[in-house]
Amino acid sequence: MNRIDEKFKIMKDRGEKAFIPYVCGGDPSLEYTEKIIYALEEAGCHIIEVGIPFSDPLADGPVIQAASLRSINGGFKLDKFFDTVKNIRKKSNVALVAMVYYSTIFGYGKEKFINNCLDSGLDGIIVPDLPYEEYDEISALIENTDLYCIPLIAITSGKRMPTLVKNSKGFIYCVSSLGVTGERKTFDKRIFSFINRVKEETETPVCVGFGISSKDDVKLFEKDADGVIIGSAIVRRIFESDGDLDKLKSFIKEIK
Amino acid sequence: MSLNKDFGEYGGQFVPETLMNTLKTLEREYLEYCSTDEFKNDFIEYMRQYVGRPSVLYYADRLTKMSGGAKIYLKREDLNHTGAHKINNAIGQALLAKHMGKTKVIAETGAGQHGVATATVAALFDMECEVYMGVEDIERQKLNVFRMELLGAKVIPVSSGTGTLKDATNEAIRTWAARAEDTFYIIGSAVGPHPYPTMVRDFQRIIGDETRKQIMDTEGRLPDKIFACVGGGSNSIGMFYPFINDKNVELIGVEAAGRGIETGEHASAFAEGRTGILHGMKTYILQDEDGLIKTAYSISAGLDYPGVGPEHSYLKDSGRVIYTSVTDDESIEAFKTLCRYEGIMPAIESSHALAAALKEAPKMRNDEIIVVNLSGRGDKDVHTVAKYLGKKF
């Protein structure tokens, strides 16, 4: 069983919603990323999204752009990233989902990339610049494997939504608002009815991300969605906490 | 009805889901509106009355005699309003934006030429205008920043990444994803996700269409070789496209070799033979083994781009267009030559095309014909050339 399914089953049995933190891989080093992942798991996170830094991250706001740049300048390499995932797998059964631009997958070589995901023990990938229309770039490589490609949907998906969530696996990444990742003060009002329309369309869990940064935001979305994804708010705290993982853990406990 | 989103294996729509419906709407509106007589008449009218088209096809007699071979004609896009070919596309897209009821336009710019063209059409059509520009480029092109401001546009500095054109393009796409409901993104080159490369080509093909008619009128036959510079590739695709089926016309695209391809400091997307994804398209690109985009370099800000329009990638693989490159040194030499022999000061971008043509012309017979697309004027580059030549003011 894919670990994402396994974790959602555990959470469902306990009546919990998913709290999915995002960390930028290699910010500031892969050794540190590994430690963060253990800390997040200890803080009660079952699924963790790990960003693979890209030079031109179209879907990301300033916080994750800056983290990506720190990681790249710190010498991030995909080969080392996959080694890190292998190391984590020796000690942890947390579900790991990579957020990776298709530019990276294609530039590295898509066969090699997908094989390394499977070998190292990643459970899913989220590819923000690979919309449904381009999915045939990798579909043949992923079908019949245990790696899930998590679909992204947005309120602007409109009539496309049923097609996008059909045959989905793991969970659905529902983008809370238009634009890029990053903390926000307000959300588009249309999102709540949209989440419910998605849930009518599919059995796959629906998680909401982009702009979620506080306990209030988490509560706001947990009413309708099966989970939330928190990126920039965590990346910012990791940067500010300067290596103090206890600070990160208490932030997670505070808003979870 | 829809257009093909790919040029062979290149092109496509590698963008976030939040933009997909926007792109589909754009494609539909483009197909429906831009094929009407209403649009075509409006477009041609603006080209005549506002841009000053048709731009002349000028026979460069002294340059021809100096190089001692083929007859050299220059397609004078530098004589257009705002000084370059960019205005053709900006007018086309602004008319479409107006038709779609958008009240705001955004654009990316490197050297500032496309930013100026967009600010110009925004003033003309009474639209709000924001131009995204890298902080490095703002520093290098202060005059163009002020020009845009005089025209009523707001210049938004982009400090992410390398602070150059590719980062300004990322930021424009990000902004568009958030504000597409009332905002139209006017892309300046034949790049980006479908339908932009096709749309920009169609608005720029007026260059090639005019050239074809003009050379038939004066010479009674088509040219043997046509040269145009390639950054993203809008002036070149506009020049080449109407000649694609004329197999006897050799088409040569000229990229920027910067300090020399072997130094790694260049802007030739074809030089390293790698394809990848950037700005929503699959195309030839400068990137490392992890797919990270490398920084391009050229003395010419307009050619300083790590990718190339996807149709050029297709035309390279098919062999229909030959791509070559010219260094900073060679382009400045051509710049000086044209100033001295014809009294025409070309943009450094266009000087690349000219440099490649001047290498070929002496090897050809004097009844053969070369056309060089002089895509823009060089006034904007005087500072850069002065610095290159070690001249201080």
CSV table of C-alpha atoms in Angstrom, one decimal, chain A:
chain,number,residue,atom,x,y,z
A,1,MET,CA,0.0,0.0,0.0
A,2,ASN,CA,1.2,3.5,-0.9
A,3,ARG,CA,2.2,5.3,2.4
A,4,ILE,CA,-0.1,8.2,1.5
A,5,ASP,CA,-3.1,5.9,1.4
A,6,GLU,CA,-1.9,4.2,4.6
A,7,LYS,CA,-1.6,7.5,6.4
A,8,PHE,CA,-5.0,8.8,5.3
A,9,LYS,CA,-6.5,5.5,6.6
A,10,ILE,CA,-4.8,6.0,10.0
A,11,MET,CA,-6.0,9.6,10.2
A,12,LYS,CA,-9.5,8.7,9.1
A,13,ASP,CA,-9.7,6.0,11.8
A,14,ARG,CA,-8.6,8.5,14.4
A,15,GLY,CA,-10.9,11.2,13.0
A,16,GLU,CA,-8.0,13.5,12.2
A,17,LYS,CA,-7.5,15.8,9.3
A,18,ALA,CA,-4.2,15.8,7.4
A,19,PHE,CA,-1.7,18.5,8.2
A,20,ILE,CA,0.8,18.5,5.4
A,21,PRO,CA,3.9,20.8,5.9
A,22,TYR,CA,6.1,21.8,3.0
A,23,VAL,CA,9.9,22.1,3.4
A,24,CYS,CA,12.3,23.3,0.7
A,25,GLY,CA,14.8,20.5,0.2
A,26,GLY,CA,18.4,21.6,0.8
A,27,ASP,CA,17.5,24.9,2.5
A,28,PRO,CA,20.1,25.4,3.8
A,29,SER,CA,21.4,21.8,3.4
A,30,LEU,CA,20.1,18.3,2.7
A,31,GLU,CA,21.4,17.1,6.1
A,32,TYR,CA,19.3,19.7,7.8
A,33,THR,CA,16.3,18.9,5.6
A,34,GLU,CA,16.6,15.3,6.9
A,35,LYS,CA,16.5,16.5,10.5
A,36,ILE,CA,13.5,18.8,9.8
A,37,ILE,CA,11.6,15.8,8.4
A,38,TYR,CA,12.1,13.8,11.6
A,39,ALA,CA,11.1,16.8,13.7
A,40,LEU,CA,7.9,17.3,11.7
A,41,GLU,CA,7.1,13.6,12.0
A,42,GLU,CA,7.6,13.8,15.8
A,43,ALA,CA,5.3,16.9,15.8
A,44,GLY,CA,2.6,14.6,14.4
A,45,CYS,CA,2.7,15.1,10.7
A,46,HIS,CA,2.0,12.0,8.7
A,47,ILE,CA,2.6,13.4,5.2
A,48,ILE,CA,5.4,15.8,4.3
A,49,GLU,CA,5.9,17.7,1.1
A,50,VAL,CA,9.5,18.3,0.1
A,51,GLY,CA,10.2,20.9,-2.5
A,52,ILE,CA,12.9,20.3,-5.1
A,53,PRO,CA,14.4,23.8,-5.7
A,54,PHE,CA,14.3,25.2,-9.2
A,55,SER,CA,15.9,28.3,-10.6
A,56,ASP,CA,12.6,29.6,-12.1
A,57,PRO,CA,9.8,28.5,-9.8
A,58,LEU,CA,6.7,29.9,-11.7
A,59,ALA,CA,4.1,28.8,-9.1
A,60,ASP,CA,6.0,30.1,-6.0
A,61,GLY,CA,5.9,33.4,-4.1
A,62,PRO,CA,8.9,35.2,-2.6
A,63,VAL,CA,9.4,33.0,0.5
A,64,ILE,CA,9.8,29.8,-1.4
A,65,GLN,CA,11.7,31.5,-4.2
A,66,ALA,CA,14.2,32.7,-1.7
A,67,ALA,CA,14.5,29.3,0.0
A,68,SER,CA,15.0,27.6,-3.4
A,69,LEU,CA,17.8,30.1,-4.2
A,70,ARG,CA,19.5,29.4,-0.8
A,71,SER,CA,19.3,25.7,-1.5
A,72,ILE,CA,20.7,26.0,-5.0
A,73,ASN,CA,23.5,28.3,-3.8
A,74,GLY,CA,24.2,25.7,-1.1
A,75,GLY,CA,24.9,23.1,-3.7
A,76,PHE,CA,21.6,21.2,-4.0
A,77,LYS,CA,22.0,18.2,-6.4
A,78,LEU,CA,19.2,15.8,-7.3
A,79,ASP,CA,21.5,12.7,-6.9
A,80,LYS,CA,22.2,13.8,-3.3
A,81,PHE,CA,18.5,14.5,-2.7
A,82,PHE,CA,17.6,10.9,-3.7
A,83,ASP,CA,20.4,9.7,-1.3
A,84,THR,CA,18.8,11.7,1.5
A,85,VAL,CA,15.4,10.1,0.8
A,86,LYS,CA,17.0,6.7,1.0
A,87,ASN,CA,18.5,7.6,4.3
A,88,ILE,CA,15.2,8.8,5.7
A,89,ARG,CA,13.6,5.6,4.6
A,90,LYS,CA,16.0,3.6,6.8
A,91,LYS,CA,14.5,5.3,9.9
A,92,SER,CA,11.0,6.6,9.0
A,93,ASN,CA,7.8,5.5,7.4
A,94,VAL,CA,6.5,9.1,7.0
A,95,ALA,CA,4.8,9.6,3.6
A,96,LEU,CA,7.0,11.8,1.4
A,97,VAL,CA,5.7,13.8,-1.6
A,98,ALA,CA,8.1,15.8,-3.8
A,99,MET,CA,7.0,19.1,-5.2
A,100,VAL,CA,9.0,19.3,-8.4
A,101,TYR,CA,8.8,21.4,-11.5
A,102,TYR,CA,8.5,19.6,-14.8
A,103,SER,CA,11.6,21.6,-16.0
A,104,THR,CA,13.6,19.6,-13.4
A,105,ILE,CA,12.1,16.2,-14.3
A,106,PHE,CA,12.7,16.8,-18.0
A,107,GLY,CA,16.1,18.4,-17.6
A,108,TYR,CA,17.3,15.5,-15.3
A,109,GLY,CA,15.8,12.9,-17.6
A,110,LYS,CA,12.3,11.8,-17.0
A,111,GLU,CA,12.9,8.0,-16.9
A,112,LYS,CA,15.8,8.4,-14.5
A,113,PHE,CA,13.8,10.8,-12.4
A,114,ILE,CA,10.8,8.5,-12.0
A,115,ASN,CA,13.0,5.5,-11.4
A,116,ASN,CA,14.9,7.3,-8.7
A,117,CYS,CA,11.7,8.4,-7.0
A,118,LEU,CA,10.6,4.7,-6.9
A,119,ASP,CA,14.0,3.4,-5.8
A,120,SER,CA,14.5,6.0,-3.0
A,121,GLY,CA,11.0,5.5,-1.6
A,122,LEU,CA,9.1,8.7,-2.5
A,123,ASP,CA,5.4,8.2,-2.4
A,124,GLY,CA,4.2,10.9,-4.7
A,125,ILE,CA,5.1,13.9,-6.8
A,126,ILE,CA,3.3,17.2,-7.3
A,127,VAL,CA,4.3,18.9,-10.6
A,128,PRO,CA,2.9,22.4,-10.7
A,129,ASP,CA,3.9,23.1,-14.3
A,130,LEU,CA,2.5,19.9,-15.8
A,131,PRO,CA,-1.2,20.5,-16.3
A,132,TYR,CA,-3.6,17.7,-17.5
A,133,GLU,CA,-3.0,18.6,-21.2
A,134,GLU,CA,0.7,17.7,-20.8
A,135,TYR,CA,0.4,14.8,-18.4
A,136,ASP,CA,1.1,12.3,-21.2
A,137,GLU,CA,4.7,13.4,-20.8
A,138,ILE,CA,5.1,11.1,-17.8
A,139,SER,CA,1.8,9.1,-17.5
A,140,ALA,CA,3.3,5.9,-19.1
A,141,LEU,CA,6.2,6.0,-16.7
A,142,ILE,CA,4.0,6.4,-13.7
A,143,GLU,CA,1.1,4.1,-14.4
A,144,ASN,CA,1.2,0.8,-12.7
A,145,THR,CA,3.8,2.0,-10.2
A,146,ASP,CA,3.4,2.9,-6.6
A,147,LEU,CA,4.3,6.5,-7.2
A,148,TYR,CA,1.3,8.9,-7.2
A,149,CYS,CA,1.1,12.1,-9.3
A,150,ILE,CA,-1.0,14.4,-7.1
A,151,PRO,CA,-3.3,16.5,-9.3
A,152,LEU,CA,-3.6,20.3,-8.7
A,153,ILE,CA,-6.9,22.0,-9.2
A,154,ALA,CA,-8.0,25.6,-8.8
A,155,ILE,CA,-11.3,27.5,-8.6
A,156,THR,CA,-10.5,28.6,-12.2
A,157,SER,CA,-10.5,24.9,-13.3
A,158,GLY,CA,-14.3,25.3,-13.8
A,159,LYS,CA,-15.6,22.6,-16.1
A,160,ARG,CA,-12.2,20.9,-16.2
A,161,MET,CA,-12.4,19.9,-12.6
A,162,PRO,CA,-14.2,16.5,-13.0
A,163,THR,CA,-11.7,15.4,-15.7
A,164,LEU,CA,-8.7,16.5,-13.5
A,165,VAL,CA,-9.8,14.5,-10.4
A,166,LYS,CA,-10.9,11.4,-12.3
A,167,ASN,CA,-8.6,8.5,-11.6
A,168,SER,CA,-6.8,10.6,-9.0
A,169,LYS,CA,-4.7,8.8,-6.4
A,170,GLY,CA,-3.3,9.8,-2.9
A,171,PHE,CA,-4.9,13.2,-2.5
A,172,ILE,CA,-6.0,16.2,-4.5
A,173,TYR,CA,-4.1,19.5,-4.1
A,174,CYS,CA,-6.7,22.2,-4.2
A,175,VAL,CA,-5.2,25.6,-4.7
A,176,SER,CA,-6.9,28.1,-2.3
A,177,SER,CA,-6.5,31.2,-4.4
A,178,LEU,CA,-5.2,32.5,-7.7
A,179,GLY,CA,-1.5,33.4,-8.1
A,180,VAL,CA,1.4,31.9,-6.3
A,181,THR,CA,2.3,30.3,-3.0
A,182,GLY,CA,2.7,32.5,0.0
A,183,GLU,CA,0.9,33.8,3.1
A,184,ARG,CA,-2.3,35.7,2.6
A,185,LYS,CA,-4.7,37.7,4.7
A,186,THR,CA,-7.9,36.8,2.8
A,187,PHE,CA,-9.1,33.9,0.6
A,188,ASP,CA,-11.3,33.9,-2.4
A,189,LYS,CA,-14.9,33.3,-1.1
A,190,ARG,CA,-15.6,30.8,-4.0
A,191,ILE,CA,-13.2,28.2,-2.5
A,192,PHE,CA,-15.5,26.6,0.0
A,193,SER,CA,-18.3,25.7,-2.4
A,194,PHE,CA,-15.6,24.6,-4.8
A,195,ILE,CA,-14.1,22.1,-2.3
A,196,ASN,CA,-17.5,20.6,-1.7
A,197,ARG,CA,-18.1,20.3,-5.5
A,198,VAL,CA,-14.8,18.5,-5.7
A,199,LYS,CA,-15.7,16.1,-2.9
A,200,GLU,CA,-18.9,15.2,-4.7
A,201,GLU,CA,-16.9,14.3,-7.7
A,202,THR,CA,-14.3,12.0,-6.1
A,203,GLU,CA,-13.5,9.7,-3.2
A,204,THR,CA,-9.9,10.9,-3.1
A,205,PRO,CA,-9.1,13.1,-0.1
A,206,VAL,CA,-9.0,16.8,-0.9
A,207,CYS,CA,-6.3,19.0,0.7
A,208,VAL,CA,-6.1,22.8,0.4
A,209,GLY,CA,-2.9,24.7,0.0
A,210,PHE,CA,-1.5,28.2,-0.9
A,211,GLY,CA,-1.7,31.0,1.6
A,212,ILE,CA,-2.5,29.0,4.7
A,213,SER,CA,-0.4,30.3,7.6
A,214,SER,CA,-2.3,30.4,10.9
A,215,LYS,CA,-4.4,28.3,13.3
A,216,ASP,CA,-7.5,30.2,12.1
A,217,ASP,CA,-6.7,29.4,8.4
A,218,VAL,CA,-6.3,25.7,9.3
A,219,LYS,CA,-9.6,25.6,11.1
A,220,LEU,CA,-11.3,27.5,8.3
A,221,PHE,CA,-10.4,24.9,5.7
A,222,GLU,CA,-10.6,21.8,7.9
A,223,LYS,CA,-14.4,22.2,8.0
A,224,ASP,CA,-14.7,21.3,4.3
A,225,ALA,CA,-11.4,19.8,3.3
A,226,ASP,CA,-9.7,16.6,4.3
A,227,GLY,CA,-6.5,18.4,5.1
A,228,VAL,CA,-4.3,21.5,4.6
A,229,ILE,CA,-0.9,22.1,3.1
A,230,ILE,CA,1.3,24.8,4.7
A,231,GLY,CA,4.4,26.0,2.9
A,232,SER,CA,5.7,29.5,3.1
A,233,ALA,CA,4.7,30.0,6.8
A,234,ILE,CA,6.8,26.9,7.7
A,235,VAL,CA,9.7,27.8,5.3
A,236,ARG,CA,9.9,31.2,6.9
A,237,ARG,CA,9.9,29.8,10.4
A,238,ILE,CA,12.6,27.3,9.5
A,239,PHE,CA,14.7,30.2,8.2
A,240,GLU,CA,14.1,32.4,11.2
A,241,SER,CA,14.5,29.6,13.8
A,242,ASP,CA,18.2,29.3,12.7
A,243,GLY,CA,18.6,25.6,13.4
A,244,ASP,CA,16.4,25.4,16.5
A,245,LEU,CA,14.0,22.5,15.7
A,246,ASP,CA,12.1,22.8,18.9
A,247,LYS,CA,10.9,26.2,17.8
A,248,LEU,CA,9.6,24.6,14.6
A,249,LYS,CA,7.9,21.8,16.5
A,250,SER,CA,6.1,24.2,18.9
A,251,PHE,CA,4.9,26.2,15.9
A,252,ILE,CA,3.4,23.1,14.4
A,253,LYS,CA,1.8,22.2,17.6
A,254,GLU,CA,0.4,25.7,17.9
A,255,ILE,CA,-1.4,25.8,14.6
A,256,LYS,CA,-2.1,22.1,14.0
